[in-house]
């Protein structure tokens, strides 16, 4: 499991929803964190896809486009 922080709880919820809409399940955790719990075995392509989705979702939320 790995997590990362954003600015506040509302932003965390928006990023969570934006990732879900793009096919990636993240969960909020605490006040402003998101956690990613990938399976024990992932390949590079799957990891790259997940990171691309997270980056796209964060950019969309930051730009107010979610």
C-alpha atoms as a PDB file:
ATOM      1  CA  UNK A   1       0.000   0.000   0.000  1.00  0.00           C
ATOM      2  CA  UNK A   2       1.157   3.516  -0.710  1.00  0.00           C
ATOM      3  CA  UNK A   3      -0.432   6.856   0.001  1.00  0.00           C
ATOM      4  CA  UNK A   4      -0.086  10.487  -0.892  1.00  0.00           C
ATOM      5  CA  UNK A   5      -1.445  13.762   0.449  1.00  0.00           C
ATOM      6  CA  UNK A   6      -3.362  16.499  -1.304  1.00  0.00           C
ATOM      7  CA  UNK A   7      -4.338  19.920   0.010  1.00  0.00           C
ATOM      8  CA  UNK A   8      -7.594  19.049   1.817  1.00  0.00           C
ATOM      9  CA  UNK A   9     -10.360  16.468   2.258  1.00  0.00           C
ATOM     10  CA  UNK A  10     -12.577  17.857  -0.504  1.00  0.00           C
ATOM     11  CA  UNK A  11      -9.722  17.637  -2.998  1.00  0.00           C
ATOM     12  CA  UNK A  12      -8.992  14.079  -1.873  1.00  0.00           C
ATOM     13  CA  UNK A  13     -12.609  13.121  -2.533  1.00  0.00           C
ATOM     14  CA  UNK A  14     -12.537  14.781  -5.958  1.00  0.00           C
ATOM     15  CA  UNK A  15      -9.335  12.966  -6.940  1.00  0.00           C
ATOM     16  CA  UNK A  16     -10.797   9.681  -5.663  1.00  0.00           C
ATOM     17  CA  UNK A  17     -13.903  10.165  -7.826  1.00  0.00           C
ATOM     18  CA  UNK A  18     -11.887  11.288 -10.864  1.00  0.00           C
ATOM     19  CA  UNK A  19      -9.689   8.179 -10.618  1.00  0.00           C
ATOM     20  CA  UNK A  20     -12.756   5.958 -10.269  1.00  0.00           C
ATOM     21  CA  UNK A  21     -14.285   7.501 -13.390  1.00  0.00           C
ATOM     22  CA  UNK A  22     -11.049   6.665 -15.223  1.00  0.00           C
ATOM     23  CA  UNK A  23     -11.039   3.061 -14.013  1.00  0.00           C
ATOM     24  CA  UNK A  24      -8.767   3.174 -10.961  1.00  0.00           C
ATOM     25  CA  UNK A  25      -9.937   2.580  -7.414  1.00  0.00           C
ATOM     26  CA  UNK A  26      -8.305   4.737  -4.735  1.00  0.00           C
ATOM     27  CA  UNK A  27      -9.597   5.377  -1.242  1.00  0.00           C
ATOM     28  CA  UNK A  28      -9.423   8.478   0.894  1.00  0.00           C
ATOM     29  CA  UNK A  29      -7.656   8.062   4.205  1.00  0.00           C
ATOM     30  CA  UNK A  30      -7.557  10.532   7.057  1.00  0.00           C
ATOM     31  CA  UNK A  31      -8.005  14.248   6.478  1.00  0.00           C
ATOM     32  CA  UNK A  32      -6.311  14.714   3.105  1.00  0.00           C
ATOM     33  CA  UNK A  33      -4.678  11.485   2.012  1.00  0.00           C
ATOM     34  CA  UNK A  34      -5.358   8.952  -0.699  1.00  0.00           C
ATOM     35  CA  UNK A  35      -4.197   5.368  -0.583  1.00  0.00           C
ATOM     36  CA  UNK A  36      -3.431   2.982  -3.387  1.00  0.00           C
ATOM     37  CA  UNK A  37      -3.484  -0.742  -2.627  1.00  0.00           C
ATOM     38  CA  UNK A  38      -2.300  -2.570  -5.747  1.00  0.00           C
ATOM     39  CA  UNK A  39      -2.205  -6.352  -5.946  1.00  0.00           C
ATOM     40  CA  UNK A  40       0.979  -8.053  -4.766  1.00  0.00           C
ATOM     41  CA  UNK A  41       2.054  -8.747  -8.346  1.00  0.00           C
ATOM     42  CA  UNK A  42       1.896  -5.968 -10.949  1.00  0.00           C
ATOM     43  CA  UNK A  43       3.834  -5.483 -14.141  1.00  0.00           C
ATOM     44  CA  UNK A  44       5.382  -2.256 -15.432  1.00  0.00           C
ATOM     45  CA  UNK A  45       2.522  -1.599 -17.856  1.00  0.00           C
ATOM     46  CA  UNK A  46      -0.078  -1.822 -15.081  1.00  0.00           C
ATOM     47  CA  UNK A  47       1.948   0.462 -12.814  1.00  0.00           C
ATOM     48  CA  UNK A  48       2.427   2.987 -15.637  1.00  0.00           C
ATOM     49  CA  UNK A  49      -1.300   2.928 -16.390  1.00  0.00           C
ATOM     50  CA  UNK A  50      -2.207   3.521 -12.741  1.00  0.00           C
ATOM     51  CA  UNK A  51       0.246   6.419 -12.439  1.00  0.00           C
ATOM     52  CA  UNK A  52      -1.028   7.959 -15.680  1.00  0.00           C
ATOM     53  CA  UNK A  53      -4.610   7.789 -14.380  1.00  0.00           C
ATOM     54  CA  UNK A  54      -3.617   9.375 -11.073  1.00  0.00           C
ATOM     55  CA  UNK A  55      -1.710  12.151 -12.852  1.00  0.00           C
ATOM     56  CA  UNK A  56      -4.597  12.820 -15.246  1.00  0.00           C
ATOM     57  CA  UNK A  57      -7.128  12.877 -12.397  1.00  0.00           C
ATOM     58  CA  UNK A  58      -4.992  15.243 -10.313  1.00  0.00           C
ATOM     59  CA  UNK A  59      -4.503  17.578 -13.272  1.00  0.00           C
ATOM     60  CA  UNK A  60      -8.247  17.554 -14.016  1.00  0.00           C
ATOM     61  CA  UNK A  61      -9.147  18.324 -10.399  1.00  0.00           C
ATOM     62  CA  UNK A  62      -6.524  21.084 -10.205  1.00  0.00           C
ATOM     63  CA  UNK A  63      -7.889  22.644 -13.394  1.00  0.00           C
ATOM     64  CA  UNK A  64     -11.472  22.314 -12.169  1.00  0.00           C
ATOM     65  CA  UNK A  65     -12.362  19.969 -15.050  1.00  0.00           C
ATOM     66  CA  UNK A  66     -13.071  16.747 -13.198  1.00  0.00           C
END
